[in-house]
Short mmCIF file of C-alpha atoms and ligand atoms in Angstrom, two decimals:
data_model
loop_
_atom_site.label_atom_id
_atom_site.label_comp_id
_atom_site.label_asym_id
_atom_site.label_seq_id
_atom_site.Cartn_x
_atom_site.Cartn_y
_atom_site.Cartn_z
CA MET A 212 -2.81 8.06 6.82
CA GLU A 213 0.55 6.36 6.61
CA LYS A 214 2.55 5.76 3.44
CA LYS A 215 1.53 2.15 3.61
CA VAL A 216 -0.20 0.14 0.89
CA VAL A 217 -1.90 -3.23 1.15
CA ILE A 218 -1.45 -5.59 -1.78
CA TYR A 219 -3.78 -8.50 -2.47
CA CYS A 220 -2.46 -11.14 -4.85
CA SER A 221 -2.31 -14.75 -5.90
CA ALA A 222 -0.81 -17.57 -3.87
CA SER A 223 -0.78 -19.87 -6.90
CA LYS A 224 2.42 -21.39 -8.26
CA LYS A 225 0.78 -22.17 -11.61
CA ILE A 226 0.32 -18.72 -13.10
CA ASP A 227 2.06 -17.14 -16.09
CA PRO A 228 5.36 -15.55 -14.91
CA LYS A 229 4.31 -12.24 -16.54
CA PHE A 230 1.96 -11.62 -13.59
CA ASN A 231 4.78 -12.00 -11.06
CA ALA A 232 7.07 -9.78 -13.13
CA ALA A 233 4.41 -7.01 -13.07
CA ALA A 234 3.98 -7.55 -9.33
CA ARG A 235 7.72 -7.18 -8.73
CA GLU A 236 7.72 -3.97 -10.76
CA VAL A 237 4.89 -2.54 -8.62
CA THR A 238 6.73 -3.55 -5.43
CA ARG A 239 10.01 -1.93 -6.48
CA ALA A 240 8.30 1.29 -7.55
CA LEU A 241 6.27 1.60 -4.34
CA HIS A 242 9.36 1.11 -2.16
CA SER A 243 11.34 3.59 -4.22
CA LEU A 244 8.58 6.14 -3.51
CA GLY A 245 8.90 5.40 0.22
CA TYR A 246 5.82 3.21 0.70
CA ALA A 247 5.69 0.28 3.10
CA ILE A 248 3.81 -2.75 1.80
CA VAL A 249 1.46 -5.05 3.67
CA SER A 250 0.51 -8.40 2.16
CA GLY A 251 -0.60 -11.93 2.94
CA GLY A 252 3.11 -12.63 3.29
CA GLY A 253 3.23 -16.10 1.81
CA ALA A 254 6.40 -17.48 0.28
CA VAL A 255 4.77 -18.78 -2.92
CA GLY A 256 2.99 -17.41 -5.97
CA THR A 257 2.75 -13.67 -6.49
CA MET A 258 2.90 -13.24 -2.72
CA GLY A 259 6.31 -14.89 -2.79
CA ALA A 260 7.36 -12.67 -5.70
CA ILE A 261 6.45 -9.43 -3.90
CA THR A 262 7.88 -10.45 -0.52
CA ASP A 263 11.13 -11.55 -2.18
CA GLU A 264 11.29 -8.27 -4.11
CA SER A 265 10.81 -6.22 -0.92
CA ILE A 266 13.60 -8.18 0.78
CA LYS A 267 15.84 -7.63 -2.25
CA CYS A 268 15.32 -3.86 -2.25
CA GLY A 269 15.31 -3.50 1.55
CA GLY A 270 11.76 -2.12 1.66
CA CYS A 271 9.47 -2.39 4.66
CA HIS A 272 7.10 -5.33 4.12
CA VAL A 273 4.63 -6.50 6.72
CA ALA A 274 3.33 -10.05 6.27
CA VAL A 275 -0.02 -10.80 7.89
CA LEU A 276 -1.02 -14.43 8.24
CA PRO A 277 -3.46 -16.46 10.29
CA SER A 278 -1.66 -18.69 12.77
CA PHE A 279 -2.93 -21.85 11.03
CA MET A 280 -0.63 -20.87 8.12
CA LYS A 281 2.49 -20.98 10.33
CA GLY A 282 5.42 -22.08 8.21
CA LEU A 283 4.00 -20.60 4.98
CA GLU A 284 5.34 -17.08 5.65
CA ASN A 285 8.31 -15.68 3.76
CA PRO A 286 10.84 -15.66 6.63
CA GLY A 287 12.87 -12.73 5.27
CA VAL A 288 10.19 -10.02 5.49
CA SER A 289 10.69 -7.10 7.87
CA ARG A 290 7.75 -8.03 10.08
CA VAL A 291 5.28 -10.87 10.47
CA VAL A 292 1.92 -10.34 12.19
CA TRP A 293 -0.13 -13.36 13.24
CA THR A 294 -3.91 -13.33 13.48
CA GLU A 295 -6.43 -15.83 14.76
CA THR A 296 -8.79 -15.87 11.78
CA MET A 297 -8.89 -15.00 8.07
CA SER A 298 -11.34 -12.15 8.81
CA GLU A 299 -8.96 -10.66 11.36
CA ARG A 300 -6.18 -11.03 8.82
CA LYS A 301 -8.04 -8.92 6.26
CA GLU A 302 -8.73 -6.24 8.86
CA LYS A 303 -5.11 -6.20 10.06
CA MET A 304 -3.82 -6.03 6.47
CA ARG A 305 -5.96 -2.96 5.72
CA GLU A 306 -5.17 -1.16 8.99
CA ASP A 307 -3.70 2.35 8.54
CA THR A 308 -3.10 1.88 4.80
CA CYS A 309 -3.65 4.73 2.37
CA ALA A 310 -4.48 2.43 -0.53
CA ALA A 311 -5.39 -1.13 -1.42
CA ILE A 312 -4.16 -2.79 -4.61
CA ALA A 313 -5.48 -6.05 -5.99
CA LEU A 314 -3.02 -7.59 -8.42
CA PRO A 315 -4.28 -10.42 -10.63
CA GLY A 316 -5.34 -13.21 -8.26
CA GLY A 317 -7.92 -15.88 -7.54
CA ILE A 318 -10.85 -16.21 -5.18
CA GLY A 319 -8.84 -15.17 -2.09
CA THR A 320 -7.78 -11.96 -3.82
CA LEU A 321 -11.34 -11.32 -4.99
CA ASP A 322 -12.60 -11.79 -1.42
CA GLU A 323 -10.08 -9.24 -0.15
CA LEU A 324 -10.90 -6.77 -2.93
CA ALA A 325 -14.68 -7.14 -2.55
CA GLU A 326 -14.51 -6.62 1.22
CA THR A 327 -12.34 -3.54 0.87
CA HIS A 328 -14.56 -2.11 -1.90
CA THR A 329 -17.62 -2.64 0.31
CA LEU A 330 -15.96 -0.95 3.29
CA ARG A 331 -14.91 1.96 1.07
CA LYS A 332 -18.48 2.29 -0.16
CA LEU A 333 -19.69 2.36 3.45
CA GLY A 334 -17.06 4.90 4.44
CA ARG A 335 -15.30 2.44 6.76
CA TYR A 336 -12.12 2.40 4.68
CA LYS A 337 -10.62 5.70 3.62
CA GLY A 338 -7.90 4.56 1.24
CA ASP A 339 -8.05 4.38 -2.54
CA VAL A 340 -8.82 1.02 -4.13
CA TYR A 341 -7.13 -0.28 -7.30
CA ALA A 342 -7.23 -3.49 -9.30
CA LEU A 343 -4.40 -3.90 -11.77
CA ASN A 344 -6.10 -4.82 -15.03
CA PHE A 345 -2.88 -6.24 -16.45
CA ASP A 346 -3.47 -7.87 -19.85
CA GLY A 347 -7.22 -7.41 -19.37
CA PHE A 348 -7.19 -9.77 -16.40
CA TYR A 349 -10.00 -7.92 -14.63
CA ASN A 350 -12.20 -7.29 -17.72
CA PRO A 351 -14.74 -9.91 -16.53
CA LEU A 352 -14.95 -8.14 -13.14
CA ILE A 353 -15.47 -4.78 -14.87
CA GLU A 354 -18.29 -6.41 -16.88
CA LEU A 355 -19.83 -7.79 -13.69
CA LEU A 356 -19.69 -4.38 -12.00
CA ASP A 357 -21.31 -2.81 -15.10
CA HIS A 358 -24.02 -5.47 -14.91
CA PHE A 359 -24.59 -4.56 -11.25
CA VAL A 360 -24.95 -0.92 -12.29
CA ALA A 361 -27.27 -1.74 -15.21
CA THR A 362 -29.56 -3.71 -12.91
CA GLY A 363 -29.57 -1.05 -10.21
CA MET A 364 -27.61 -3.19 -7.75
CA LEU A 365 -24.72 -0.76 -7.60
CA GLU A 366 -24.53 3.02 -7.91
CA PRO A 367 -22.20 4.19 -10.71
CA LYS A 368 -20.36 6.34 -8.15
CA ASP A 369 -19.71 3.22 -6.05
CA ARG A 370 -18.54 1.18 -9.05
CA ASP A 371 -16.07 3.99 -9.70
CA LEU A 372 -14.52 3.51 -6.26
CA ILE A 373 -12.25 0.88 -7.82
CA LYS A 374 -9.81 2.19 -10.37
CA PHE A 375 -8.53 -0.25 -12.99
CA PRO A 376 -5.12 0.88 -14.25
CA THR A 377 -3.83 -1.41 -16.99
CA THR A 378 -0.06 -1.28 -16.45
CA PRO A 379 2.26 -1.10 -13.44
CA GLU A 380 3.35 2.39 -14.62
CA GLU A 381 -0.23 3.67 -14.76
CA LEU A 382 -0.92 2.20 -11.31
CA ILE A 383 2.21 3.78 -9.84
CA SER A 384 1.36 7.19 -11.32
CA TYR A 385 -1.40 7.44 -8.70
CA PHE A 386 1.20 7.14 -5.92
CA LYS A 387 3.54 9.90 -7.07
P1 AMP B 57 -5.82 -16.52 -4.23
O1 AMP B 57 -6.10 -15.19 -4.81
O2 AMP B 57 -7.03 -17.44 -4.23
O3 AMP B 57 -4.55 -17.16 -4.67
O4 AMP B 57 -5.69 -16.28 -2.71
C1 AMP B 57 -4.80 -15.42 -2.14
C2 AMP B 57 -5.03 -15.74 -0.69
O5 AMP B 57 -4.52 -17.04 -0.52
C3 AMP B 57 -4.34 -15.01 0.39
O6 AMP B 57 -4.97 -13.88 0.83
C4 AMP B 57 -4.35 -16.07 1.49
O7 AMP B 57 -5.54 -15.97 2.19
C5 AMP B 57 -4.37 -17.37 0.83
N1 AMP B 57 -3.25 -18.27 0.83
C6 AMP B 57 -3.34 -19.46 0.20
N2 AMP B 57 -2.17 -20.12 0.25
C7 AMP B 57 -1.31 -19.33 0.93
C8 AMP B 57 0.06 -19.46 1.28
N3 AMP B 57 0.80 -20.55 0.93
N4 AMP B 57 0.64 -18.47 1.98
C9 AMP B 57 -0.09 -17.39 2.31
N5 AMP B 57 -1.36 -17.19 1.98
C10 AMP B 57 -1.99 -18.16 1.29
#
């Protein structure tokens, strides 16, 4: 597997700046360890923060967008890949990555994380899966996964396929 990590994150412009600061920290650290980053590549929200940070530190950043989002890409990224559909986009983003990281995000991020978790569970994705539980952001998701386990809907071993580090430093420690 390549030293390439896919990051799922928010496209919202309305979030607390602390989330984008954490995202920039993760981006810088991954590049300094020699990882390429793949993302949704948008120019706004946390996606804008991480693409801008990659450009600033000269790291390899691949933006993957569906062609109906033409014009929304961050034009400075090293590479832009266009797909036909959102499903294809998710597949392309995951391709050849050694890990998937969900930063705090909304429904789009949750969709990407849930699909990747499911594929990992089915053995169709080999990378490690993380959700950055910054400031307890993902506590409700942890509760939901525990509920799935308690009701027999999810095996504990499959719940444990997502790791929930709580700080950028803890997340990055898995990549060293
Ligand atoms: P969310 O977590 O709901 O903010 O969704 C993140 C997802 O938003 C990404 O994976 C994209 O599918 C989508 N998205 C929405 N707006 C944009 C945008 N301006 N540029 C790129 N992707 C976007």
